[in-house]
Amino acid sequence: MSKIGFIGLGIMGKPMVRNLRKAGHELVVYDIFTKSIDEVVGEGIERGASAKDVAARTALVITMLPDGPEVEQAVLGPGGVLEGVHAGSIVVDMSSISPLVSQKMAAACKEKGVAFLDAPVSGGEPKAVDGTLAIMVGGDADTFSKVEPILKLMGSSVVLTGGVGAGNVTKLANQIIVACNIAGMSEALVLADRCGVDSEVVFNAIKGGLAGSTVLNAKAPMVIARNFKPGFRIRLHQKDLRNALLTAESKKVALPLTSLVQQMLMALMNRGSGDLDHSAIFTFIEEMAPKSES
Ligand code: NAD
C-alpha cells in the first residue's frame, strides 16, 4: 500500500486519519497548527513539514480544511501541494467549499498532470470517528474508481455525483435542506409553545407524519432540552449557506429561503453564538416572540 498524504487535522481530519491508519495505510500528515500534528504522529503516521512536503512524499493527497480560501492556500499557495506534487498523483479535497473553487483547483491540478476530486462529507465528528460518513464525490469515473476503496475506509456511503464540483453542489443541497428544516421546525415549536401546547407533545404527535424528518428527530429534542452543544456549529453552517448563495448567484438562481436563514446564522454569530449547534436557530426565532407565559 502506498503512503497517503493528509492535510488538515481538525475535528474531522484527525479521526479520518486514524481510520486510514487502522486499515493499514501509512500516512504523511500536515496542519498549520503544529499541536494537531503532534496528536496523531506515531507508528505509521509521519510528520510533514508543509503541504508541499506531504505532496512530494505521496501519490494521493487528501485535504480536510475549513473553507475555499484555506484549500486555495494549501494547494496553490507558497509551500503548497502543487509545488511538491508528482504528475500522475491524485488530490482529493474533502472540505465543504464552493464548487466554483473545486473547479479552479481541478484546473490548476490538471496543468501539473494531477487528477482532482471534490469529496465533501456529511455526518459530523461521530461518523468521522466511526468511519460511517456520507461522502459525495465529484470528478471523473476513472479517478473515482482508484480512490473509492480509500474513501470507503472513512465513509459507509460513497457516491459519485457527477463531474468536479458536483460533490460540493450535492453538499450545498444537503446544507440548504437541513438549515431551512431547522428554521421551519423552530417557527413551529415557538408557535405551539406560545399557544400553550407543550413542544414535546407536538413533536411526538407529528414526527410520524409528513412533517417528520431526520432533522426533526435529531434537533427537536435538543431544542426542547435547550441543549445547543455542537454537533454542527452555527459558523460552519453560515459558511456553507454563503457558498450556496455565491454559487446560486453565479447561475442567476434565487434562493430566498436560504438567504433568510443565512442572515439568521450571521446574526447569531454576531451575538456570540457561532460555536453553538445549528439547532440554536431556534433561539433567534424565539426572541422575536413575546415571552412565554409559563
Ligand atoms: P476544523 O476547523 O476543526 O479543522 C480544520 C483544520 O485545518 C484545522 O486543524 C486547521 O489548523 C487546519 N488548517 C487551516 N488552514 C490550513 C492550511 N492552509 N494548511 C494546513 N492546515 C490548515 O474543521 P472541521 O470541523 O474538521 O471541518 C473541516 C471541513 O469539513 C469543513 O469544510 C467543514 O464544513 C466540513 N464538515 C465538518 C463537519 C463537522 O461536524 N465538524 C461535518 C461535515 C463537514
Short mmCIF file of N, CA, C and O and ligand atoms in Angstrom, two decimals, residues 7-14 16 30-34 36 51 64-75 94-97 120-126 133 171 175 231-233 236-237 239-240, ligand 1:
data_model
loop_
_atom_site.label_atom_id
_atom_site.label_comp_id
_atom_site.label_asym_id
_atom_site.label_seq_id
_atom_site.Cartn_x
_atom_site.Cartn_y
_atom_site.Cartn_z
N ILE A 7 -3.87 16.51 4.78
CA ILE A 7 -3.64 17.90 5.22
C ILE A 7 -4.93 18.44 5.85
O ILE A 7 -5.98 18.45 5.19
N GLY A 8 -4.82 18.88 7.11
CA GLY A 8 -5.99 19.40 7.84
C GLY A 8 -6.42 18.42 8.90
O GLY A 8 -7.15 17.47 8.63
N LEU A 9 -5.93 18.64 10.13
CA LEU A 9 -6.15 17.66 11.21
C LEU A 9 -7.05 18.27 12.28
O LEU A 9 -6.70 18.34 13.45
N GLY A 10 -8.23 18.74 11.84
CA GLY A 10 -9.18 19.33 12.79
C GLY A 10 -10.11 18.28 13.35
O GLY A 10 -9.77 17.09 13.43
N ILE A 11 -11.31 18.74 13.72
CA ILE A 11 -12.33 17.85 14.32
C ILE A 11 -12.55 16.64 13.42
O ILE A 11 -12.66 15.51 13.90
N MET A 12 -12.62 16.86 12.12
CA MET A 12 -12.93 15.78 11.18
C MET A 12 -11.65 15.05 10.72
O MET A 12 -11.64 13.82 10.60
N GLY A 13 -10.62 15.82 10.40
CA GLY A 13 -9.42 15.23 9.81
C GLY A 13 -8.75 14.20 10.71
O GLY A 13 -8.33 13.14 10.23
N LYS A 14 -8.66 14.51 12.01
CA LYS A 14 -7.95 13.59 12.93
C LYS A 14 -8.56 12.18 12.93
O LYS A 14 -7.84 11.21 12.70
N MET A 16 -10.41 10.82 10.72
CA MET A 16 -10.32 10.23 9.37
C MET A 16 -8.92 9.63 9.15
O MET A 16 -8.78 8.53 8.60
N TYR A 30 -0.07 16.90 7.66
CA TYR A 30 0.34 18.28 7.92
C TYR A 30 -0.87 19.13 8.31
O TYR A 30 -1.98 18.91 7.83
N ASP A 31 -0.61 20.05 9.23
CA ASP A 31 -1.60 21.05 9.61
C ASP A 31 -0.82 22.30 9.99
O ASP A 31 0.31 22.20 10.50
N ILE A 32 -1.38 23.50 9.77
CA ILE A 32 -0.65 24.71 10.19
C ILE A 32 -0.58 24.81 11.71
O ILE A 32 0.26 25.52 12.25
N PHE A 33 -1.46 24.08 12.39
CA PHE A 33 -1.49 24.07 13.85
C PHE A 33 -0.66 22.86 14.31
O PHE A 33 -1.12 21.72 14.28
N THR A 34 0.60 23.13 14.72
CA THR A 34 1.57 22.05 14.98
C THR A 34 1.06 21.05 16.03
O THR A 34 1.31 19.85 15.92
N SER A 36 -1.80 19.87 16.50
CA SER A 36 -2.68 18.85 15.91
C SER A 36 -1.85 17.74 15.27
O SER A 36 -2.23 16.57 15.30
N ALA A 51 2.59 21.44 3.24
CA ALA A 51 1.71 20.77 2.28
C ALA A 51 2.55 20.28 1.08
O ALA A 51 2.33 19.19 0.55
N MET A 64 -8.59 18.30 4.21
CA MET A 64 -9.83 18.44 5.01
C MET A 64 -9.72 19.75 5.78
O MET A 64 -9.31 19.78 6.94
N LEU A 65 -10.05 20.84 5.11
CA LEU A 65 -9.79 22.20 5.60
C LEU A 65 -11.10 22.96 5.76
O LEU A 65 -12.13 22.53 5.27
N PRO A 66 -11.06 24.13 6.46
CA PRO A 66 -12.33 24.80 6.76
C PRO A 66 -13.14 25.25 5.54
O PRO A 66 -14.33 24.98 5.43
N ASP A 67 -12.50 25.98 4.60
CA ASP A 67 -13.28 26.59 3.51
C ASP A 67 -12.36 26.82 2.29
O ASP A 67 -11.16 26.53 2.34
N GLY A 68 -12.91 27.39 1.24
CA GLY A 68 -12.18 27.61 -0.01
C GLY A 68 -10.84 28.33 0.14
O GLY A 68 -9.82 27.88 -0.41
N PRO A 69 -10.79 29.46 0.88
CA PRO A 69 -9.51 30.18 0.98
C PRO A 69 -8.39 29.31 1.56
O PRO A 69 -7.24 29.39 1.10
N GLU A 70 -8.71 28.46 2.54
CA GLU A 70 -7.69 27.58 3.14
C GLU A 70 -7.27 26.50 2.14
O GLU A 70 -6.10 26.13 2.07
N VAL A 71 -8.24 26.01 1.35
CA VAL A 71 -7.89 24.99 0.35
C VAL A 71 -6.99 25.63 -0.72
O VAL A 71 -5.97 25.05 -1.11
N GLU A 72 -7.34 26.84 -1.12
CA GLU A 72 -6.50 27.53 -2.12
C GLU A 72 -5.09 27.74 -1.58
O GLU A 72 -4.10 27.52 -2.28
N GLN A 73 -5.00 28.14 -0.30
CA GLN A 73 -3.68 28.37 0.31
C GLN A 73 -2.87 27.06 0.36
O GLN A 73 -1.70 27.04 0.00
N ALA A 74 -3.52 25.98 0.79
CA ALA A 74 -2.80 24.71 0.96
C ALA A 74 -2.42 24.06 -0.37
O ALA A 74 -1.41 23.36 -0.46
N VAL A 75 -3.24 24.30 -1.40
CA VAL A 75 -2.97 23.62 -2.68
C VAL A 75 -2.17 24.53 -3.62
O VAL A 75 -1.15 24.11 -4.18
N MET A 94 -11.71 17.01 0.62
CA MET A 94 -12.92 16.55 1.33
C MET A 94 -13.58 17.68 2.14
O MET A 94 -14.55 17.45 2.85
N SER A 95 -13.04 18.90 2.02
CA SER A 95 -13.62 20.05 2.71
C SER A 95 -14.95 20.41 2.05
O SER A 95 -15.17 20.09 0.89
N SER A 96 -15.81 21.10 2.80
CA SER A 96 -17.06 21.63 2.22
C SER A 96 -16.76 23.04 1.74
O SER A 96 -16.63 23.96 2.55
N ILE A 97 -16.64 23.20 0.42
CA ILE A 97 -16.29 24.53 -0.13
C ILE A 97 -17.19 24.83 -1.32
O ILE A 97 -18.01 23.99 -1.72
N PRO A 120 -16.75 16.19 -0.43
CA PRO A 120 -17.19 16.63 0.89
C PRO A 120 -18.01 15.55 1.59
O PRO A 120 -18.48 14.60 0.94
N VAL A 121 -18.16 15.73 2.90
CA VAL A 121 -18.80 14.69 3.70
C VAL A 121 -19.98 15.24 4.48
O VAL A 121 -20.06 16.43 4.74
N SER A 122 -20.84 14.33 4.89
CA SER A 122 -21.91 14.68 5.81
C SER A 122 -21.85 13.67 6.95
O SER A 122 -21.51 12.51 6.73
N GLY A 123 -22.16 14.12 8.15
CA GLY A 123 -22.19 13.16 9.27
C GLY A 123 -21.55 13.68 10.53
O GLY A 123 -21.92 13.28 11.62
N GLY A 124 -20.60 14.61 10.42
CA GLY A 124 -20.01 15.18 11.62
C GLY A 124 -19.02 14.26 12.32
O GLY A 124 -18.73 13.16 11.85
N GLU A 125 -18.53 14.74 13.46
CA GLU A 125 -17.44 14.05 14.17
C GLU A 125 -17.77 12.59 14.54
O GLU A 125 -16.93 11.71 14.31
N PRO A 126 -18.97 12.29 15.07
CA PRO A 126 -19.22 10.89 15.46
C PRO A 126 -19.07 9.93 14.29
O PRO A 126 -18.52 8.84 14.43
N LEU A 133 -19.12 8.12 7.47
CA LEU A 133 -19.54 9.37 6.83
C LEU A 133 -20.29 9.08 5.52
O LEU A 133 -20.09 8.01 4.91
N LYS A 171 -23.44 18.63 -1.55
CA LYS A 171 -23.29 19.01 -0.13
C LYS A 171 -24.08 20.30 0.15
O LYS A 171 -24.75 20.42 1.18
N GLN A 175 -27.06 20.99 2.82
CA GLN A 175 -27.00 22.04 3.85
C GLN A 175 -28.19 23.00 3.76
O GLN A 175 -28.66 23.50 4.79
N GLY A 231 -22.22 18.96 18.07
CA GLY A 231 -22.93 18.96 16.82
C GLY A 231 -22.22 19.72 15.68
O GLY A 231 -21.02 19.68 15.50
N PHE A 232 -23.06 20.37 14.95
CA PHE A 232 -22.60 21.13 13.79
C PHE A 232 -22.76 22.61 14.13
O PHE A 232 -23.84 23.07 14.44
N ARG A 233 -21.63 23.33 14.06
CA ARG A 233 -21.61 24.71 14.55
C ARG A 233 -22.31 25.69 13.61
O ARG A 233 -22.20 25.57 12.38
N LEU A 236 -20.07 27.15 10.85
CA LEU A 236 -19.82 26.30 9.67
C LEU A 236 -21.03 26.31 8.75
O LEU A 236 -20.90 26.33 7.52
N HIS A 237 -22.23 26.31 9.35
CA HIS A 237 -23.42 26.29 8.50
C HIS A 237 -23.61 27.63 7.80
O HIS A 237 -24.04 27.69 6.64
N LYS A 239 -21.18 29.48 6.79
CA LYS A 239 -20.21 29.41 5.68
C LYS A 239 -20.78 28.60 4.52
O LYS A 239 -20.67 29.00 3.35
N ASP A 240 -21.43 27.48 4.83
CA ASP A 240 -22.00 26.63 3.77
C ASP A 240 -23.11 27.37 3.01
O ASP A 240 -23.19 27.29 1.78
P1 NAD B 1 -11.59 22.34 11.84
O1 NAD B 1 -11.58 23.82 11.86
O2 NAD B 1 -11.75 21.58 13.10
O3 NAD B 1 -10.23 21.79 11.14
C1 NAD B 1 -9.60 22.40 10.06
C2 NAD B 1 -8.10 22.20 10.23
O4 NAD B 1 -7.45 22.78 9.09
C3 NAD B 1 -7.52 22.90 11.46
O5 NAD B 1 -6.80 21.96 12.22
C4 NAD B 1 -6.62 24.00 10.87
O6 NAD B 1 -5.46 24.26 11.67
C5 NAD B 1 -6.24 23.39 9.53
N1 NAD B 1 -5.83 24.36 8.53
C6 NAD B 1 -6.40 25.55 8.19
N2 NAD B 1 -5.75 26.12 7.17
C7 NAD B 1 -4.74 25.29 6.83
C8 NAD B 1 -3.73 25.32 5.84
N3 NAD B 1 -3.62 26.34 4.97
N4 NAD B 1 -2.86 24.28 5.77
C9 NAD B 1 -2.95 23.25 6.64
N5 NAD B 1 -3.89 23.16 7.60
C10 NAD B 1 -4.77 24.17 7.70
O7 NAD B 1 -12.73 21.94 10.79
P2 NAD B 1 -13.52 20.55 10.71
O8 NAD B 1 -14.70 20.60 11.62
O9 NAD B 1 -12.57 19.42 10.77
O10 NAD B 1 -14.15 20.68 9.23
C11 NAD B 1 -13.39 20.50 8.06
C12 NAD B 1 -14.34 20.59 6.87
O11 NAD B 1 -15.33 19.57 6.98
C13 NAD B 1 -15.10 21.93 6.77
O12 NAD B 1 -15.20 22.32 5.43
C14 NAD B 1 -16.46 21.61 7.36
O13 NAD B 1 -17.50 22.44 6.86
C15 NAD B 1 -16.63 20.15 6.93
N6 NAD B 1 -17.54 19.37 7.77
C16 NAD B 1 -17.46 19.49 9.14
C17 NAD B 1 -18.36 18.76 9.92
C18 NAD B 1 -18.34 18.88 11.42
O14 NAD B 1 -19.29 18.43 12.07
N7 NAD B 1 -17.29 19.42 12.02
C19 NAD B 1 -19.31 17.91 9.31
C20 NAD B 1 -19.32 17.78 7.93
C21 NAD B 1 -18.42 18.53 7.16
#
